[in-house]
Coordinates of C-alpha atoms in Angstrom, one line a residue:
M1 CA 2.2 10.4 21.4
L2 CA 4.4 10.9 24.4
R3 CA 3.9 7.4 25.7
P4 CA 6.2 6.1 28.6
L5 CA 8.7 3.4 27.8
Q6 CA 6.7 0.8 29.8
Q7 CA 3.6 1.3 27.6
H8 CA 5.3 1.5 24.2
S9 CA 5.3 -1.2 21.5
H10 CA 9.1 -1.5 21.6
F11 CA 8.8 -2.5 25.2
A12 CA 6.3 -5.2 24.3
D13 CA 8.5 -6.5 21.6
C14 CA 11.4 -6.9 24.0
L15 CA 9.3 -8.6 26.6
R16 CA 8.0 -11.1 24.1
A17 CA 11.6 -11.7 22.9
G18 CA 12.4 -12.6 26.5
G19 CA 9.6 -15.2 26.6
R20 CA 7.2 -13.1 28.6
E21 CA 3.4 -13.1 28.0
V22 CA 2.1 -9.7 27.0
L23 CA -1.3 -8.4 26.2
T24 CA -1.4 -5.3 24.0
C25 CA -4.1 -3.0 22.7
D26 CA -4.3 0.6 21.4
A27 CA -4.2 1.9 24.9
G28 CA -0.9 0.1 26.0
L29 CA 0.2 -3.2 27.3
M30 CA -0.1 -5.6 30.3
L31 CA 2.6 -8.0 31.4
L32 CA 1.1 -11.4 32.5
R33 CA 2.8 -13.7 35.1
R34 CA 1.7 -16.9 36.8
A35 CA 1.2 -16.9 40.6
G36 CA -0.3 -20.3 41.6
P37 CA -3.9 -20.5 40.5
F38 CA -3.9 -16.8 39.6
R39 CA -2.3 -14.7 37.0
I40 CA -0.8 -11.3 37.8
G41 CA -1.4 -8.6 35.2
L42 CA 1.0 -5.7 35.6
V43 CA 0.2 -2.4 34.0
S44 CA 3.2 -0.1 34.6
R45 CA 2.6 3.7 34.0
G46 CA -0.6 3.0 32.2
G47 CA -3.3 5.5 31.3
A48 CA -7.0 5.5 32.1
P49 CA -7.9 3.6 28.9
M50 CA -5.9 0.6 30.2
L51 CA -8.5 0.2 33.0
E52 CA -10.9 -1.1 30.3
A53 CA -8.4 -3.6 28.9
E54 CA -9.6 -7.2 29.2
A55 CA -7.5 -9.7 31.0
P56 CA -7.8 -13.5 31.4
A57 CA -10.0 -14.8 34.1
R58 CA -8.6 -15.1 37.7
T59 CA -6.1 -12.3 37.0
L60 CA -4.9 -10.2 39.9
R61 CA -4.1 -6.7 38.5
L62 CA -1.3 -4.5 39.6
F63 CA -1.6 -1.0 38.1
T64 CA 0.7 2.0 38.4
P65 CA -1.0 4.9 36.6
D66 CA 1.2 7.4 34.8
H67 CA -0.9 10.2 36.4
P68 CA -2.9 10.4 39.6
M69 CA -6.4 9.2 39.0
N70 CA -7.6 7.9 42.4
D71 CA -11.3 8.2 41.7
E72 CA -11.1 6.2 38.5
M73 CA -9.0 3.5 40.2
R74 CA -11.5 3.1 43.0
R75 CA -14.4 3.0 40.6
H76 CA -12.8 0.1 38.9
G77 CA -12.3 -1.8 42.2
F78 CA -8.7 -1.0 42.8
V79 CA -7.2 -0.6 46.3
Q80 CA -4.0 1.5 46.7
L81 CA -0.9 -0.3 47.9
R82 CA 1.7 2.4 47.7
P83 CA 1.7 6.2 47.4
P84 CA 2.9 8.0 44.3
V85 CA 6.5 8.5 43.4
Q86 CA 7.8 11.3 41.3
V87 CA 9.4 11.2 37.8
A88 CA 11.7 13.8 36.3
E89 CA 10.8 14.9 32.8
W90 CA 13.0 17.2 30.8
E91 CA 11.3 19.0 27.9
I92 CA 14.0 19.6 25.3
T93 CA 12.1 21.5 22.6
T94 CA 13.1 24.9 23.9
P95 CA 15.4 26.8 21.6
D96 CA 18.0 27.5 24.4
L97 CA 18.4 24.4 26.6
R98 CA 21.4 25.8 28.4
A99 CA 19.4 28.7 29.7
G100 CA 17.2 26.2 31.6
L101 CA 20.1 24.7 33.5
R102 CA 20.5 25.6 37.1
K103 CA 23.6 27.8 37.8
T104 CA 25.5 25.1 39.7
W105 CA 24.7 22.5 37.1
R106 CA 25.9 24.7 34.3
H107 CA 29.2 25.5 36.1
A108 CA 29.8 21.8 36.8
L109 CA 29.1 21.1 33.1
D110 CA 31.8 23.5 32.2
R111 CA 34.4 21.5 34.2
A112 CA 33.7 18.5 31.9
A113 CA 34.9 20.3 28.7
G114 CA 38.0 18.2 28.5
L115 CA 36.2 14.9 28.0
K116 CA 35.9 13.3 24.6
L117 CA 32.4 11.9 23.9
S118 CA 31.4 9.4 21.3
L119 CA 27.8 8.5 20.2
S120 CA 26.7 5.2 18.7
P121 CA 23.9 2.7 18.7
M122 CA 24.0 0.3 21.7
P123 CA 25.6 -3.1 20.7
D124 CA 23.5 -6.1 21.4
S125 CA 26.3 -7.9 23.2
G126 CA 25.3 -9.2 26.6
D127 CA 28.8 -8.8 28.0
H128 CA 29.2 -5.1 27.0
W129 CA 31.4 -3.4 29.5
L130 CA 28.7 -0.9 30.5
L131 CA 26.1 -3.6 31.1
M132 CA 28.6 -5.5 33.3
A133 CA 29.6 -2.4 35.2
E134 CA 26.0 -1.3 35.8
Q135 CA 25.1 -4.8 37.0
R136 CA 27.9 -4.6 39.6
Q137 CA 26.8 -1.2 40.6
A138 CA 23.2 -2.3 41.1
R139 CA 24.4 -5.1 43.5
E140 CA 26.7 -2.8 45.4
R141 CA 24.1 0.0 45.8
R142 CA 21.2 -2.5 46.3
Y143 CA 18.8 -1.2 43.7
R144 CA 16.8 -3.0 41.1
A145 CA 17.2 -2.2 37.4
L146 CA 15.6 -3.6 34.3
P147 CA 17.2 -6.9 33.4
L148 CA 20.2 -7.1 31.0
W149 CA 18.3 -9.3 28.6
L150 CA 15.8 -6.5 28.0
T151 CA 18.5 -4.0 27.1
R152 CA 20.0 -6.5 24.8
A153 CA 16.7 -7.2 23.2
W154 CA 16.0 -3.5 22.6
A155 CA 19.5 -3.2 21.0
T156 CA 18.8 -6.2 18.8
L157 CA 15.2 -5.4 17.7
H158 CA 15.4 -1.6 17.6
P159 CA 19.0 -0.5 17.3
Q160 CA 18.1 2.8 15.7
D161 CA 16.3 3.7 18.9
T162 CA 19.2 3.2 21.2
L163 CA 22.0 5.6 22.0
L164 CA 25.3 4.8 23.7
I165 CA 27.4 7.7 24.9
E166 CA 31.0 6.9 26.1
A167 CA 33.3 9.4 27.7
R168 CA 37.1 9.3 27.6
A169 CA 39.8 11.3 29.3
K170 CA 43.2 11.2 27.7
G171 CA 42.1 8.1 25.8
A172 CA 40.9 6.2 28.8
L173 CA 37.2 5.1 29.0
V174 CA 35.8 6.7 32.2
A175 CA 32.0 6.6 31.8
G176 CA 29.1 5.4 29.7
M177 CA 25.3 6.1 29.4
V178 CA 22.5 4.5 27.5
F179 CA 19.2 6.0 26.3
L180 CA 16.2 4.2 24.8
R181 CA 14.0 6.1 22.4
H182 CA 10.3 5.3 22.1
G183 CA 8.4 7.6 19.8
D184 CA 8.9 11.3 20.7
V185 CA 10.4 10.4 24.2
A186 CA 13.8 9.0 25.1
T187 CA 14.4 7.4 28.5
Y188 CA 17.6 7.7 30.5
H189 CA 18.3 3.9 30.9
I190 CA 21.6 3.1 32.5
S191 CA 24.9 4.8 33.3
Y192 CA 28.2 4.2 35.0
A193 CA 31.3 6.3 35.7
T194 CA 34.6 5.5 37.2
P195 CA 35.8 7.6 40.2
L196 CA 37.8 9.7 37.6
G197 CA 34.7 10.0 35.5
R198 CA 32.7 11.3 38.4
R199 CA 35.4 13.8 39.3
L200 CA 35.4 15.1 35.7
E201 CA 31.6 15.4 35.7
A202 CA 31.1 12.8 33.0
H203 CA 27.5 12.2 33.8
R204 CA 26.6 15.8 33.2
A205 CA 28.6 15.9 30.0
M206 CA 26.9 12.8 28.6
L207 CA 23.4 13.8 29.6
W208 CA 23.9 17.3 28.1
R209 CA 25.2 15.7 24.9
A210 CA 22.2 13.3 24.8
A211 CA 19.8 16.2 25.2
A212 CA 21.3 18.1 22.3
H213 CA 21.4 15.0 20.1
F214 CA 17.8 14.0 20.7
A215 CA 16.5 17.6 20.3
Q216 CA 18.1 17.6 16.8
C217 CA 16.3 14.2 16.1
G218 CA 12.9 15.6 16.9
V219 CA 12.5 14.1 20.4
A220 CA 10.3 16.3 22.7
R221 CA 11.2 14.9 26.1
L222 CA 13.8 13.0 28.1
D223 CA 12.4 10.8 30.8
L224 CA 15.1 10.8 33.5
G225 CA 13.3 8.3 35.8
T226 CA 12.1 8.6 39.4
V227 CA 13.4 11.2 41.8
D228 CA 13.5 10.8 45.6
R229 CA 14.7 14.0 47.4
V230 CA 14.8 12.1 50.8
A231 CA 16.4 8.7 49.9
A232 CA 18.7 10.0 47.1
P233 CA 18.9 13.8 47.3
G234 CA 22.1 14.0 45.2
L235 CA 20.6 12.1 42.3
A236 CA 17.4 14.1 42.5
Q237 CA 19.5 17.3 42.4
F238 CA 21.4 16.0 39.4
K239 CA 18.2 15.3 37.4
L240 CA 16.3 18.4 38.4
G241 CA 19.3 20.6 37.9
T242 CA 18.7 20.3 34.1
G243 CA 15.5 22.2 34.5
A244 CA 13.5 19.0 34.4
N245 CA 10.0 19.0 36.0
A246 CA 9.2 16.6 38.8
R247 CA 5.7 15.3 38.6
P248 CA 3.8 12.6 40.6
L249 CA 2.8 9.3 39.1
G250 CA -0.3 7.6 40.3
G251 CA 0.8 5.2 43.0
T252 CA 0.5 1.4 43.0
W253 CA -2.9 -0.2 43.0
V254 CA -4.2 -3.8 43.1
S255 CA -7.5 -5.3 42.0
V256 CA -8.4 -8.8 43.2
P257 CA -10.6 -10.9 40.8
G258 CA -14.2 -10.2 41.7
L259 CA -13.5 -7.2 43.9
A260 CA -14.7 -4.7 41.3
G261 CA -18.1 -6.5 40.9
L262 CA -18.5 -6.6 44.7
R263 CA -17.8 -2.9 45.0
R264 CA -20.3 -2.0 42.3
Q265 CA -22.9 -4.2 44.0
F266 CA -22.2 -2.5 47.3
V267 CA -22.6 0.9 45.7
R268 CA -26.0 -0.1 44.2
Q269 CA -27.3 -1.4 47.6
V270 CA -26.0 1.5 49.7
P271 CA -27.1 4.8 48.0
S272 CA -24.7 7.8 48.4
G273 CA -25.2 9.8 51.6
K274 CA -26.9 6.9 53.6
K275 CA -25.2 4.8 56.2
A276 CA -25.0 1.0 55.7

C-alpha cells in the first residue's frame, strides 16, 4: 500500500517514542493533543476511512485529506479552513528514469559528476552534522520542519528504513540528504548543502542517486513533499524537473465536537431543494 509517511505505522512508533498520544487503526493514525477542556485530534494526509475512526469525547478534529474529498468532509460535519496544497510524487518504477528528467535538470545533473556520494543508514545521534545544519537553515529561512527527535526516533526504531546520502568534493563534505522509507514509498525528509555543494549541483546528484537506490530496493514512489510555484518557484522547479507529478491534497478541515450531529439534524429538518 502506498501510504503517506504521516499515516504509516513507523510514524506512529516514532510519535509514541516521543511521548505523544496516538490512536491507530487499520485506516491510519490520529495524533491527540490537549487544548484546555478539549482534545485536538490531528489526521494528516488521511484517507476517507479515517473519517470513521473513533476519537475520545470532546475532541476537535483537524483533518488534512490525502486527496480532495470535499463532499465526504462536509457530510461528516467538517468545515474547510485552508485550500489544498500540492505534493510532488515521483514514480520510479519506469525502466528509464533518466528519460523522464527535464532537459535542464539532466544537464545540471551532468555537472555534478565529480562529486563522491556515500550511502548509509541515518545514525540516531541527535547532534549529527546534517540535523544541526538543517535546524539552522530552518531558522534562517523561517520554515517549519519535523522535529529532530522524530528523525532520531526513526533512525533508532527503523534504521533499515532510513537513507543518508553525503556528498564530498575533493574529500570535503559539501551536502547531505535523508530519506525515510515507509512501505513502498520513500519520503524526501531533510537536506542541506554548503555554497560549494549548491554550485556543484549536489542536491540533484543526491536525489538522483536516491531514486536509483530505492528503485533497486523495490520502492515504487518518492514523495518529494509540497510544491509552491508562487512562494518557492525554484524549489518547485527542482522537484518537478525530475518528472514528478504535482497533485493536490485535500485542504485543511476542522470538525468541532457536536457539529456533525447538528448538521445531520439540519439536513433531516430541511429537505433538499426547499428553503429554510
